[in-house]
mmCIF file of C-alpha atoms in Angstrom:
data_model
loop_
_atom_site.group_PDB
_atom_site.id
_atom_site.type_symbol
_atom_site.label_atom_id
_atom_site.label_comp_id
_atom_site.label_asym_id
_atom_site.label_seq_id
_atom_site.Cartn_x
_atom_site.Cartn_y
_atom_site.Cartn_z
ATOM 1 C CA PHE A 1 110.395 -142.937 12.674
ATOM 2 C CA VAL A 2 113.277 -145.287 13.452
ATOM 3 C CA PHE A 3 113.602 -146.414 17.059
ATOM 4 C CA LEU A 4 117.338 -145.767 17.504
ATOM 5 C CA THR A 5 119.018 -147.208 20.558
ATOM 6 C CA ILE A 6 121.951 -144.782 19.975
ATOM 7 C CA ASN A 7 119.693 -142.150 21.525
ATOM 8 C CA PHE A 8 119.504 -144.267 24.683
ATOM 9 C CA PHE A 9 123.299 -144.361 24.876
ATOM 10 C CA THR A 10 123.377 -140.601 24.358
ATOM 11 C CA GLY A 11 121.313 -140.333 27.491
ATOM 12 C CA ILE A 12 123.786 -142.585 29.293
ATOM 13 C CA LEU A 13 126.680 -140.286 28.258
ATOM 14 C CA LEU A 14 124.800 -137.333 29.668
ATOM 15 C CA SER A 15 124.203 -138.910 33.070
ATOM 16 C CA ASN A 16 127.006 -136.933 34.727
ATOM 17 C CA ILE A 17 125.124 -133.628 34.424
ATOM 18 C CA ASN A 18 122.389 -132.460 36.828
ATOM 19 C CA MET A 19 118.701 -132.688 36.063
ATOM 20 C CA GLN A 20 118.192 -128.975 35.472
ATOM 21 C CA THR A 21 121.015 -128.814 32.879
ATOM 22 C CA PHE A 22 119.735 -131.989 31.242
ATOM 23 C CA ILE A 23 116.170 -130.555 30.861
ATOM 24 C CA THR A 24 117.551 -127.224 29.638
ATOM 25 C CA VAL A 25 119.805 -128.669 26.938
ATOM 26 C CA ASN A 26 117.113 -131.058 25.736
ATOM 27 C CA CYS A 27 114.512 -128.232 25.434
ATOM 28 C CA ILE A 28 116.925 -125.992 23.540
ATOM 29 C CA ALA A 29 117.964 -128.820 21.250
ATOM 30 C CA PHE A 30 114.347 -129.618 20.518
ATOM 31 C CA ILE A 31 113.578 -125.931 19.680
ATOM 32 C CA LEU A 32 116.546 -125.886 17.289
ATOM 33 C CA LEU A 33 115.292 -129.081 15.731
ATOM 34 C CA ALA A 34 111.796 -127.647 15.337
ATOM 35 C CA PHE A 35 113.286 -124.659 13.460
ATOM 36 C CA THR A 36 115.290 -126.962 11.216
ATOM 37 C CA LEU A 37 112.259 -129.111 10.397
ATOM 38 C CA TYR A 38 109.970 -126.218 9.583
ATOM 39 C CA PRO A 39 111.338 -125.225 6.133
ATOM 40 C CA THR A 40 112.003 -128.757 5.032
ATOM 41 C CA VAL A 41 108.535 -130.026 5.932
ATOM 42 C CA TYR A 42 106.996 -126.882 4.349
ATOM 43 C CA LEU A 43 108.830 -127.407 1.051
ATOM 44 C CA SER A 44 108.126 -131.111 1.014
ATOM 45 C CA VAL A 45 104.368 -130.737 1.542
ATOM 46 C CA LYS A 46 103.978 -127.709 -0.723
ATOM 47 C CA TYR A 47 105.894 -129.076 -3.753
ATOM 48 C CA ASN A 48 105.509 -132.864 -3.101
ATOM 49 C CA ILE A 49 109.277 -133.416 -3.131
ATOM 50 C CA ASN A 50 111.874 -135.171 -1.048
ATOM 51 C CA TYR A 51 115.416 -134.019 -0.230
ATOM 52 C CA ALA A 52 117.023 -135.073 -3.545
ATOM 53 C CA GLN A 53 114.160 -133.644 -5.577
ATOM 54 C CA ALA A 54 114.366 -130.373 -3.631
ATOM 55 C CA ILE A 55 118.058 -130.090 -4.492
ATOM 56 C CA SER A 56 117.383 -130.609 -8.199
ATOM 57 C CA LYS A 57 114.511 -128.133 -8.151
ATOM 58 C CA PHE A 58 116.029 -125.233 -6.200
ATOM 59 C CA VAL A 59 119.824 -125.528 -6.662
ATOM 60 C CA SER A 60 121.037 -124.758 -10.179
ATOM 61 C CA ILE A 61 124.786 -125.042 -9.612
ATOM 62 C CA LYS A 62 125.865 -128.576 -10.223
ATOM 63 C CA SER A 63 128.821 -128.600 -7.857
ATOM 64 C CA ILE A 64 126.649 -127.443 -4.965
ATOM 65 C CA ARG A 65 124.020 -130.077 -5.780
ATOM 66 C CA MET A 66 126.721 -132.738 -5.700
ATOM 67 C CA LEU A 67 127.998 -131.432 -2.345
ATOM 68 C CA LEU A 68 124.567 -131.536 -0.765
ATOM 69 C CA ILE A 69 123.997 -135.109 -1.995
ATOM 70 C CA LEU A 70 127.429 -136.140 -0.691
ATOM 71 C CA LEU A 71 126.502 -134.795 2.752
ATOM 72 C CA VAL A 72 123.952 -137.625 2.991
ATOM 73 C CA VAL A 73 126.652 -140.122 2.189
ATOM 74 C CA CYS A 74 128.912 -138.619 4.906
ATOM 75 C CA ILE A 75 126.185 -138.749 7.531
ATOM 76 C CA ASN A 76 125.425 -142.352 6.750
ATOM 77 C CA ILE A 77 129.117 -143.219 6.990
ATOM 78 C CA GLY A 78 129.115 -141.504 10.384
ATOM 79 C CA TRP A 79 126.164 -143.610 11.647
ATOM 80 C CA TYR A 80 127.704 -146.737 10.225
ATOM 81 C CA SER A 81 131.027 -145.971 11.984
ATOM 82 C CA ILE A 82 129.290 -145.481 15.354
ATOM 83 C CA GLN A 83 127.591 -148.867 15.037
ATOM 84 C CA LEU A 84 130.748 -150.617 13.853
ATOM 85 C CA SER A 85 132.825 -149.119 16.626
ATOM 86 C CA ALA A 86 130.254 -150.135 19.238
ATOM 87 C CA VAL A 87 130.179 -153.758 18.069
ATOM 88 C CA GLN A 88 133.926 -153.941 17.671
ATOM 89 C CA ASN A 89 134.466 -152.618 21.254
ATOM 90 C CA MET A 90 131.972 -155.147 22.587
ATOM 91 C CA ILE A 91 133.741 -158.027 20.874
ATOM 92 C CA ALA A 92 137.156 -156.753 21.934
ATOM 93 C CA ASN A 93 136.057 -156.591 25.603
ATOM 94 C CA ILE A 94 134.245 -159.927 25.767
ATOM 95 C CA PHE A 95 136.477 -162.099 23.515
ATOM 96 C CA ASN A 96 139.687 -160.014 23.827
ATOM 97 C CA LEU A 97 139.951 -159.732 20.067
ATOM 98 C CA HIS A 98 141.858 -156.579 18.974
ATOM 99 C CA SER A 99 142.373 -156.973 15.280
ATOM 100 C CA SER A 100 141.736 -155.047 12.039
ATOM 101 C CA ILE A 101 140.515 -158.364 10.548
ATOM 102 C CA THR A 102 137.719 -158.396 13.147
ATOM 103 C CA ILE A 103 136.547 -154.962 11.953
ATOM 104 C CA ILE A 104 136.679 -156.052 8.304
ATOM 105 C CA PHE A 105 134.709 -159.230 9.088
ATOM 106 C CA ILE A 106 132.023 -157.290 10.992
ATOM 107 C CA SER A 107 131.782 -154.817 8.129
ATOM 108 C CA TYR A 108 131.272 -157.679 5.707
ATOM 109 C CA LEU A 109 128.525 -159.141 7.933
ATOM 110 C CA PHE A 110 126.762 -155.793 8.091
ATOM 111 C CA ALA A 111 126.873 -155.363 4.323
ATOM 112 C CA TYR A 112 125.952 -158.996 3.583
ATOM 113 C CA GLY A 113 122.998 -158.884 5.898
ATOM 114 C CA SER A 114 121.607 -155.764 4.269
ATOM 115 C CA TYR A 115 121.690 -157.312 0.775
ATOM 116 C CA LYS A 116 120.987 -160.969 1.578
ATOM 117 C CA PHE A 117 117.925 -160.591 3.782
ATOM 118 C CA GLU A 118 116.554 -157.430 2.161
ATOM 119 C CA TYR A 119 114.067 -155.214 3.942
ATOM 120 C CA ARG A 120 111.473 -157.724 5.197
ATOM 121 C CA TRP A 121 114.001 -159.664 7.315
ATOM 122 C CA LEU A 122 115.510 -156.452 8.655
ATOM 123 C CA GLN A 123 112.085 -155.131 9.547
ATOM 124 C CA TYR A 124 111.215 -158.263 11.528
ATOM 125 C CA PHE A 125 114.593 -158.198 13.201
ATOM 126 C CA SER A 126 114.273 -154.505 14.128
ATOM 127 C CA MET A 127 110.751 -154.946 15.507
ATOM 128 C CA THR A 128 111.811 -157.951 17.649
ATOM 129 C CA THR A 129 114.863 -156.070 18.964
ATOM 130 C CA MET A 130 112.761 -153.013 19.758
ATOM 131 C CA VAL A 131 110.178 -155.010 21.694
ATOM 132 C CA LEU A 132 112.770 -156.893 23.694
ATOM 133 C CA PHE A 133 114.569 -153.581 24.449
ATOM 134 C CA LEU A 134 111.351 -151.939 25.617
ATOM 135 C CA LEU A 135 110.535 -154.927 27.842
ATOM 136 C CA TYR A 136 113.968 -154.687 29.327
ATOM 137 C CA LEU A 137 113.544 -150.988 30.114
ATOM 138 C CA LEU A 138 110.132 -151.600 31.714
ATOM 139 C CA LEU A 139 111.482 -154.340 33.934
ATOM 140 C CA PHE A 140 114.342 -152.138 34.985
ATOM 141 C CA PHE A 141 112.159 -149.107 35.881
ATOM 142 C CA PHE A 142 109.628 -151.190 37.743
ATOM 143 C CA ASN A 143 112.289 -152.922 39.847
ATOM 144 C CA THR A 144 114.494 -149.969 40.657
ATOM 145 C CA SER A 145 114.076 -147.354 43.363
ATOM 146 C CA MET A 146 114.270 -143.847 41.921
ATOM 147 C CA LEU A 147 114.195 -141.828 45.067
ATOM 148 C CA GLN A 148 117.624 -140.355 45.221
ATOM 149 C CA THR A 149 119.862 -138.563 42.726
ATOM 150 C CA GLU A 150 123.549 -137.715 43.019
ATOM 151 C CA PRO A 151 124.596 -134.067 42.523
ATOM 152 C CA ALA A 152 126.393 -133.814 39.204
ATOM 153 C CA VAL A 153 129.361 -131.725 38.215
ATOM 154 C CA SER A 154 128.752 -128.124 37.302
ATOM 155 C CA ASN A 155 128.925 -127.165 33.654
ATOM 156 C CA THR A 156 130.477 -124.144 32.019
ATOM 157 C CA SER A 157 128.706 -122.294 29.195
ATOM 158 C CA ASN A 158 131.027 -124.042 26.747
ATOM 159 C CA SER A 159 130.162 -127.488 27.943
ATOM 160 C CA VAL A 160 126.417 -126.698 27.921
ATOM 161 C CA PHE A 161 126.788 -125.459 24.310
ATOM 162 C CA SER A 162 128.549 -128.699 23.401
ATOM 163 C CA LEU A 163 125.771 -130.740 25.007
ATOM 164 C CA ILE A 164 123.168 -128.828 23.012
ATOM 165 C CA ILE A 165 124.998 -129.458 19.810
ATOM 166 C CA MET A 166 125.412 -133.085 20.750
ATOM 167 C CA LEU A 167 121.691 -133.566 21.302
ATOM 168 C CA TYR A 168 120.670 -131.419 18.347
ATOM 169 C CA GLY A 169 123.070 -133.375 16.142
ATOM 170 C CA THR A 170 121.550 -136.791 16.963
ATOM 171 C CA TRP A 171 118.672 -136.064 14.546
ATOM 172 C CA ALA A 172 119.343 -132.644 12.989
ATOM 173 C CA PHE A 173 120.459 -133.710 9.575
ATOM 174 C CA SER A 174 118.432 -136.840 9.229
ATOM 175 C CA SER A 175 115.217 -135.232 10.506
ATOM 176 C CA SER A 176 115.595 -132.333 8.033
ATOM 177 C CA THR A 177 116.294 -134.594 5.040
ATOM 178 C CA ILE A 178 114.935 -138.134 5.545
ATOM 179 C CA VAL A 179 111.732 -136.696 6.957
ATOM 180 C CA MET A 180 111.005 -135.184 3.552
ATOM 181 C CA ASP A 181 110.462 -138.730 2.238
ATOM 182 C CA ILE A 182 107.519 -138.935 4.621
ATOM 183 C CA ALA A 183 106.201 -135.402 4.443
ATOM 184 C CA LYS A 184 105.942 -135.404 0.590
ATOM 185 C CA TYR A 185 103.025 -137.799 0.809
ATOM 186 C CA THR A 186 101.018 -135.436 3.091
ATOM 187 C CA THR A 187 98.858 -132.506 2.140
ATOM 188 C CA ASN A 188 98.367 -130.587 5.406
ATOM 189 C CA PHE A 189 101.518 -128.716 6.472
ATOM 190 C CA LYS A 190 100.446 -127.805 10.058
ATOM 191 C CA GLN A 191 99.239 -131.302 10.772
ATOM 192 C CA SER A 192 102.296 -132.951 9.267
ATOM 193 C CA TYR A 193 104.666 -130.643 11.125
ATOM 194 C CA LEU A 194 102.931 -131.290 14.477
ATOM 195 C CA TYR A 195 103.010 -135.032 14.004
ATOM 196 C CA ILE A 196 106.684 -135.066 13.088
ATOM 197 C CA LEU A 197 107.536 -133.006 16.133
ATOM 198 C CA LEU A 198 105.546 -135.433 18.348
ATOM 199 C CA ALA A 199 107.266 -138.351 16.640
ATOM 200 C CA THR A 200 110.659 -136.780 17.335
ATOM 201 C CA ILE A 201 109.836 -136.404 21.004
ATOM 202 C CA CYS A 202 108.778 -140.057 21.258
ATOM 203 C CA SER A 203 111.531 -141.592 19.174
ATOM 204 C CA ASN A 204 114.456 -139.334 20.088
ATOM 205 C CA PHE A 205 114.097 -137.339 23.290
ATOM 206 C CA LEU A 206 112.181 -139.978 25.220
ATOM 207 C CA LEU A 207 114.954 -142.529 24.612
ATOM 208 C CA ILE A 208 117.584 -140.008 25.631
ATOM 209 C CA THR A 209 115.673 -139.385 28.845
ATOM 210 C CA LEU A 210 115.341 -143.115 29.519
ATOM 211 C CA GLY A 211 119.079 -143.563 28.992
ATOM 212 C CA TYR A 212 119.770 -140.661 31.387
ATOM 213 C CA PHE A 213 117.702 -142.126 34.230
ATOM 214 C CA PHE A 214 119.002 -145.652 33.579
ATOM 215 C CA ALA A 215 122.599 -144.438 33.976
ATOM 216 C CA LYS A 216 121.787 -142.337 37.006
ATOM 217 C CA TYR A 217 120.462 -145.203 39.027
ATOM 218 C CA THR A 218 122.835 -147.963 37.898
ATOM 219 C CA ASN A 219 126.124 -145.987 37.673
ATOM 220 C CA ILE A 220 126.613 -147.255 34.121
ATOM 221 C CA ASN A 221 128.286 -144.493 32.213
ATOM 222 C CA SER A 222 129.641 -146.137 28.983
ATOM 223 C CA PHE A 223 128.591 -148.458 26.242
ATOM 224 C CA GLU A 224 131.085 -151.113 27.395
ATOM 225 C CA GLU A 225 129.673 -151.098 30.942
ATOM 226 C CA PHE A 226 126.169 -151.413 29.581
ATOM 227 C CA VAL A 227 126.982 -154.432 27.440
ATOM 228 C CA MET A 228 128.872 -156.158 30.278
#
């Protein structure tokens, strides 16, 4: 699974809620995710197919097939937009550059890097970044006193529902589609399903929890504050 730092920042955004609410919404989001993963992993293992192949096999109406494929494109655009916005805000704050040309240039760099360096370079880059990020977190937690917490604001049922959707949405679509590319190569459904759930806890919910505690004890509540 991909080690996504966006999950860490999701935890930072949730730092204004109390511990009980945080645990509750994470547990409910994980249960929803487990329900979402069950049928997709089952179909993938049983028929040895991924998301695109499943659409071709089980959906006969061409317009619906096209819509389901376009959903993947929309989700990828969403992830791309989040990353682009984060980098653009960082540059705007540090260098005081507020220009559409800056966004276009960053977009070009993103696209150029993906094609120019191909997968091997990106893998090395991602691995290096991940290791440095983990070392940074370890240094932070070993050098910070975690003895006190501030009481957070109370949440209404609507805000709790929004938080659950926010957490569930971090991996809901990608886990139920991209994960089929992995599961199709396995033969044991129960084993595959269990491993994928464990991977989701380690790659998604653990990072959200780390971000939550990080923000709690540093009073950093936004991406801009974290970068600065």
